Amino acid sequence: SKATHDRMLAQLAQCEFAVTKSQLGSEMMAAELKSYESLSKILENGIEVAKKNIDKSKADFAQAKTVRKNRIEYDVLAKVISEQPDRKETLERLSLLKTELSTLEATKQQLQSRLSLRKKQFHVLVTSIHQLQALLDEPDDVEMSEDVE
């Protein structure tokens, strides 16, 4: 019976060993499950951060495109503006042209007045010539009348 007792103790020890082994396996699996859940949360957080970074990068890229487009437009306008004379030069040239225009208008007015005067003088001259011609033609008739008498 000692042998039976020893065998039972051995079987009991084996059962205790199997239970302990099973408990340790279960605890280890629970610890691994927690570890995997923790890793999963870390990965999810990393994915969220990456998504936010991607969205921020997209917004930054769109803003950079807008800035680049505006810079190109600015450069084109600046080039066009730089090709134009500055305001001071333009105003001086405008003033000079206005002065020249008023001088030319005054000269035109003087020339028109002179032309009008010359037309009147020419008309007077032509009228005087006709009157003289009429006077010259008249005495011939008078002289002929006197010669006939």
PDB file of C-alpha atoms in Angstrom:
ATOM      1  CA  SER A   1       0.000   0.000   0.000  1.00  0.00           C
ATOM      2  CA  LYS A   2       2.997   2.189   0.377  1.00  0.00           C
ATOM      3  CA  ALA A   3       3.608   1.678  -3.282  1.00  0.00           C
ATOM      4  CA  THR A   4       0.045   2.642  -4.076  1.00  0.00           C
ATOM      5  CA  HIS A   5       0.371   5.600  -1.824  1.00  0.00           C
ATOM      6  CA  ASP A   6       3.600   6.620  -3.557  1.00  0.00           C
ATOM      7  CA  ARG A   7       1.967   6.133  -6.926  1.00  0.00           C
ATOM      8  CA  MET A   8      -0.976   8.272  -5.901  1.00  0.00           C
ATOM      9  CA  LEU A   9       1.364  10.916  -4.579  1.00  0.00           C
ATOM     10  CA  ALA A  10       3.260  10.779  -7.853  1.00  0.00           C
ATOM     11  CA  GLN A  11       0.011  11.077  -9.821  1.00  0.00           C
ATOM     12  CA  LEU A  12      -1.089  13.914  -7.542  1.00  0.00           C
ATOM     13  CA  ALA A  13       2.250  15.624  -8.069  1.00  0.00           C
ATOM     14  CA  GLN A  14       1.824  15.165 -11.828  1.00  0.00           C
ATOM     15  CA  CYS A  15      -1.687  16.623 -11.635  1.00  0.00           C
ATOM     16  CA  GLU A  16      -0.434  19.564  -9.558  1.00  0.00           C
ATOM     17  CA  PHE A  17       2.390  20.015 -12.036  1.00  0.00           C
ATOM     18  CA  ALA A  18      -0.113  19.946 -14.953  1.00  0.00           C
ATOM     19  CA  VAL A  19      -2.381  22.460 -13.188  1.00  0.00           C
ATOM     20  CA  THR A  20       0.569  24.726 -12.349  1.00  0.00           C
ATOM     21  CA  LYS A  21       1.820  24.415 -15.919  1.00  0.00           C
ATOM     22  CA  SER A  22      -1.661  25.214 -17.231  1.00  0.00           C
ATOM     23  CA  GLN A  23      -1.986  28.203 -14.867  1.00  0.00           C
ATOM     24  CA  LEU A  24       1.430  29.524 -15.873  1.00  0.00           C
ATOM     25  CA  GLY A  25       0.532  29.058 -19.567  1.00  0.00           C
ATOM     26  CA  SER A  26      -2.754  30.877 -18.994  1.00  0.00           C
ATOM     27  CA  GLU A  27      -1.011  33.734 -17.142  1.00  0.00           C
ATOM     28  CA  MET A  28       1.616  33.934 -19.869  1.00  0.00           C
ATOM     29  CA  MET A  29      -1.087  34.074 -22.563  1.00  0.00           C
ATOM     30  CA  ALA A  30      -2.946  36.766 -20.611  1.00  0.00           C
ATOM     31  CA  ALA A  31       0.300  38.762 -20.321  1.00  0.00           C
ATOM     32  CA  GLU A  32       0.963  38.323 -24.056  1.00  0.00           C
ATOM     33  CA  LEU A  33      -2.630  39.371 -24.819  1.00  0.00           C
ATOM     34  CA  LYS A  34      -2.122  42.524 -22.724  1.00  0.00           C
ATOM     35  CA  SER A  35       1.168  43.122 -24.492  1.00  0.00           C
ATOM     36  CA  TYR A  36      -0.494  42.716 -27.909  1.00  0.00           C
ATOM     37  CA  GLU A  37      -3.357  45.009 -26.875  1.00  0.00           C
ATOM     38  CA  SER A  38      -0.808  47.577 -25.711  1.00  0.00           C
ATOM     39  CA  LEU A  39       1.099  47.261 -29.005  1.00  0.00           C
ATOM     40  CA  SER A  40      -2.195  47.543 -30.893  1.00  0.00           C
ATOM     41  CA  LYS A  41      -3.047  50.778 -29.038  1.00  0.00           C
ATOM     42  CA  ILE A  42       0.459  52.123 -29.703  1.00  0.00           C
ATOM     43  CA  LEU A  43       0.083  51.268 -33.414  1.00  0.00           C
ATOM     44  CA  GLU A  44      -3.404  52.850 -33.550  1.00  0.00           C
ATOM     45  CA  ASN A  45      -2.030  56.006 -31.927  1.00  0.00           C
ATOM     46  CA  GLY A  46       0.875  55.964 -34.384  1.00  0.00           C
ATOM     47  CA  ILE A  47      -1.567  55.597 -37.283  1.00  0.00           C
ATOM     48  CA  GLU A  48      -3.661  58.509 -35.969  1.00  0.00           C
ATOM     49  CA  VAL A  49      -0.534  60.651 -35.585  1.00  0.00           C
ATOM     50  CA  ALA A  50       0.565  59.663 -39.098  1.00  0.00           C
ATOM     51  CA  LYS A  51      -2.897  60.558 -40.483  1.00  0.00           C
ATOM     52  CA  LYS A  52      -2.762  63.928 -38.733  1.00  0.00           C
ATOM     53  CA  ASN A  53       0.760  64.507 -40.074  1.00  0.00           C
ATOM     54  CA  ILE A  54      -0.397  63.571 -43.582  1.00  0.00           C
ATOM     55  CA  ASP A  55      -3.363  65.967 -43.321  1.00  0.00           C
ATOM     56  CA  LYS A  56      -1.073  68.714 -42.013  1.00  0.00           C
ATOM     57  CA  SER A  57       1.409  68.011 -44.814  1.00  0.00           C
ATOM     58  CA  LYS A  58      -1.413  68.198 -47.376  1.00  0.00           C
ATOM     59  CA  ALA A  59      -2.523  71.555 -45.958  1.00  0.00           C
ATOM     60  CA  ASP A  60       1.088  72.806 -45.898  1.00  0.00           C
ATOM     61  CA  PHE A  61       1.552  71.623 -49.488  1.00  0.00           C
ATOM     62  CA  ALA A  62      -1.636  73.392 -50.623  1.00  0.00           C
ATOM     63  CA  GLN A  63      -0.497  76.552 -48.846  1.00  0.00           C
ATOM     64  CA  ALA A  64       2.965  76.258 -50.405  1.00  0.00           C
ATOM     65  CA  LYS A  65       1.374  75.869 -53.851  1.00  0.00           C
ATOM     66  CA  THR A  66      -0.703  79.000 -53.245  1.00  0.00           C
ATOM     67  CA  VAL A  67       2.346  80.918 -52.022  1.00  0.00           C
ATOM     68  CA  ARG A  68       4.346  79.759 -55.060  1.00  0.00           C
ATOM     69  CA  LYS A  69       1.516  80.759 -57.423  1.00  0.00           C
ATOM     70  CA  ASN A  70       1.247  84.161 -55.741  1.00  0.00           C
ATOM     71  CA  ARG A  71       5.027  84.606 -55.885  1.00  0.00           C
ATOM     72  CA  ILE A  72       5.040  83.817 -59.627  1.00  0.00           C
ATOM     73  CA  GLU A  73       2.185  86.301 -60.215  1.00  0.00           C
ATOM     74  CA  TYR A  74       4.054  88.866 -58.113  1.00  0.00           C
ATOM     75  CA  ASP A  75       7.264  88.332 -60.096  1.00  0.00           C
ATOM     76  CA  VAL A  76       5.392  88.743 -63.410  1.00  0.00           C
ATOM     77  CA  LEU A  77       3.701  91.937 -62.189  1.00  0.00           C
ATOM     78  CA  ALA A  78       6.959  93.244 -60.716  1.00  0.00           C
ATOM     79  CA  LYS A  79       8.690  92.659 -64.058  1.00  0.00           C
ATOM     80  CA  VAL A  80       5.918  94.507 -65.935  1.00  0.00           C
ATOM     81  CA  ILE A  81       6.039  97.348 -63.406  1.00  0.00           C
ATOM     82  CA  SER A  82       9.835  97.545 -63.501  1.00  0.00           C
ATOM     83  CA  GLU A  83       9.710  97.892 -67.295  1.00  0.00           C
ATOM     84  CA  GLN A  84       7.522 100.981 -66.925  1.00  0.00           C
ATOM     85  CA  PRO A  85       9.122 104.363 -66.260  1.00  0.00           C
ATOM     86  CA  ASP A  86       8.763 105.599 -62.718  1.00  0.00           C
ATOM     87  CA  ARG A  87       5.991 108.009 -61.753  1.00  0.00           C
ATOM     88  CA  LYS A  88       8.295 111.026 -61.375  1.00  0.00           C
ATOM     89  CA  GLU A  89       9.683 110.613 -64.907  1.00  0.00           C
ATOM     90  CA  THR A  90       6.200 110.079 -66.294  1.00  0.00           C
ATOM     91  CA  LEU A  91       4.832 113.174 -64.548  1.00  0.00           C
ATOM     92  CA  GLU A  92       7.785 115.259 -65.766  1.00  0.00           C
ATOM     93  CA  ARG A  93       7.266 113.987 -69.326  1.00  0.00           C
ATOM     94  CA  LEU A  94       3.519 114.638 -69.066  1.00  0.00           C
ATOM     95  CA  SER A  95       4.180 118.178 -67.835  1.00  0.00           C
ATOM     96  CA  LEU A  96       6.641 118.736 -70.678  1.00  0.00           C
ATOM     97  CA  LEU A  97       4.147 117.411 -73.233  1.00  0.00           C
ATOM     98  CA  LYS A  98       1.365 119.604 -71.789  1.00  0.00           C
ATOM     99  CA  THR A  99       3.632 122.649 -72.030  1.00  0.00           C
ATOM    100  CA  GLU A 100       4.561 121.724 -75.599  1.00  0.00           C
ATOM    101  CA  LEU A 101       0.888 121.175 -76.464  1.00  0.00           C
ATOM    102  CA  SER A 102      -0.162 124.554 -75.053  1.00  0.00           C
ATOM    103  CA  THR A 103       2.714 126.213 -76.963  1.00  0.00           C
ATOM    104  CA  LEU A 104       1.627 124.494 -80.166  1.00  0.00           C
ATOM    105  CA  GLU A 105      -1.999 125.488 -79.564  1.00  0.00           C
ATOM    106  CA  ALA A 106      -0.932 129.113 -79.034  1.00  0.00           C
ATOM    107  CA  THR A 107       1.162 128.963 -82.236  1.00  0.00           C
ATOM    108  CA  LYS A 108      -1.807 127.448 -84.092  1.00  0.00           C
ATOM    109  CA  GLN A 109      -4.063 130.220 -82.804  1.00  0.00           C
ATOM    110  CA  GLN A 110      -1.543 132.858 -83.923  1.00  0.00           C
ATOM    111  CA  LEU A 111      -1.232 131.253 -87.354  1.00  0.00           C
ATOM    112  CA  GLN A 112      -5.014 131.055 -87.716  1.00  0.00           C
ATOM    113  CA  SER A 113      -5.316 134.725 -86.740  1.00  0.00           C
ATOM    114  CA  ARG A 114      -2.612 135.615 -89.260  1.00  0.00           C
ATOM    115  CA  LEU A 115      -4.300 133.538 -91.959  1.00  0.00           C
ATOM    116  CA  SER A 116      -7.626 135.190 -91.234  1.00  0.00           C
ATOM    117  CA  LEU A 117      -5.959 138.622 -91.407  1.00  0.00           C
ATOM    118  CA  ARG A 118      -4.221 137.697 -94.680  1.00  0.00           C
ATOM    119  CA  LYS A 119      -7.527 136.458 -96.128  1.00  0.00           C
ATOM    120  CA  LYS A 120      -9.177 139.747 -95.210  1.00  0.00           C
ATOM    121  CA  GLN A 121      -6.236 141.716 -96.635  1.00  0.00           C
ATOM    122  CA  PHE A 122      -6.286 139.615 -99.803  1.00  0.00           C
ATOM    123  CA  HIS A 123     -10.036 140.167-100.118  1.00  0.00           C
ATOM    124  CA  VAL A 124      -9.511 143.913 -99.679  1.00  0.00           C
ATOM    125  CA  LEU A 125      -6.709 143.767-102.277  1.00  0.00           C
ATOM    126  CA  VAL A 126      -8.842 141.848-104.774  1.00  0.00           C
ATOM    127  CA  THR A 127     -11.747 144.216-104.179  1.00  0.00           C
ATOM    128  CA  SER A 128      -9.423 147.210-104.641  1.00  0.00           C
ATOM    129  CA  ILE A 129      -8.041 145.704-107.857  1.00  0.00           C
ATOM    130  CA  HIS A 130     -11.562 145.247-109.194  1.00  0.00           C
ATOM    131  CA  GLN A 131     -12.456 148.792-108.233  1.00  0.00           C
ATOM    132  CA  LEU A 132      -9.275 150.135-109.853  1.00  0.00           C
ATOM    133  CA  GLN A 133      -9.959 148.046-112.925  1.00  0.00           C
ATOM    134  CA  ALA A 134     -13.469 149.452-112.994  1.00  0.00           C
ATOM    135  CA  LEU A 135     -12.065 152.958-112.604  1.00  0.00           C
ATOM    136  CA  LEU A 136      -9.524 152.349-115.325  1.00  0.00           C
ATOM    137  CA  ASP A 137     -12.179 150.957-117.609  1.00  0.00           C
ATOM    138  CA  GLU A 138     -14.485 153.876-116.875  1.00  0.00           C
ATOM    139  CA  PRO A 139     -12.148 156.705-117.922  1.00  0.00           C
ATOM    140  CA  ASP A 140     -11.633 155.013-121.255  1.00  0.00           C
ATOM    141  CA  ASP A 141     -15.336 155.266-121.827  1.00  0.00           C
ATOM    142  CA  VAL A 142     -15.309 158.849-120.591  1.00  0.00           C
ATOM    143  CA  GLU A 143     -12.302 159.719-122.798  1.00  0.00           C
ATOM    144  CA  MET A 144     -13.989 158.195-125.782  1.00  0.00           C
ATOM    145  CA  SER A 145     -17.062 160.189-125.008  1.00  0.00           C
ATOM    146  CA  GLU A 146     -14.971 163.319-124.765  1.00  0.00           C
ATOM    147  CA  ASP A 147     -13.154 162.503-128.002  1.00  0.00           C
ATOM    148  CA  VAL A 148     -16.439 162.027-129.792  1.00  0.00           C
ATOM    149  CA  GLU A 149     -17.653 165.436-128.739  1.00  0.00           C
TER     150      GLU A 149
END
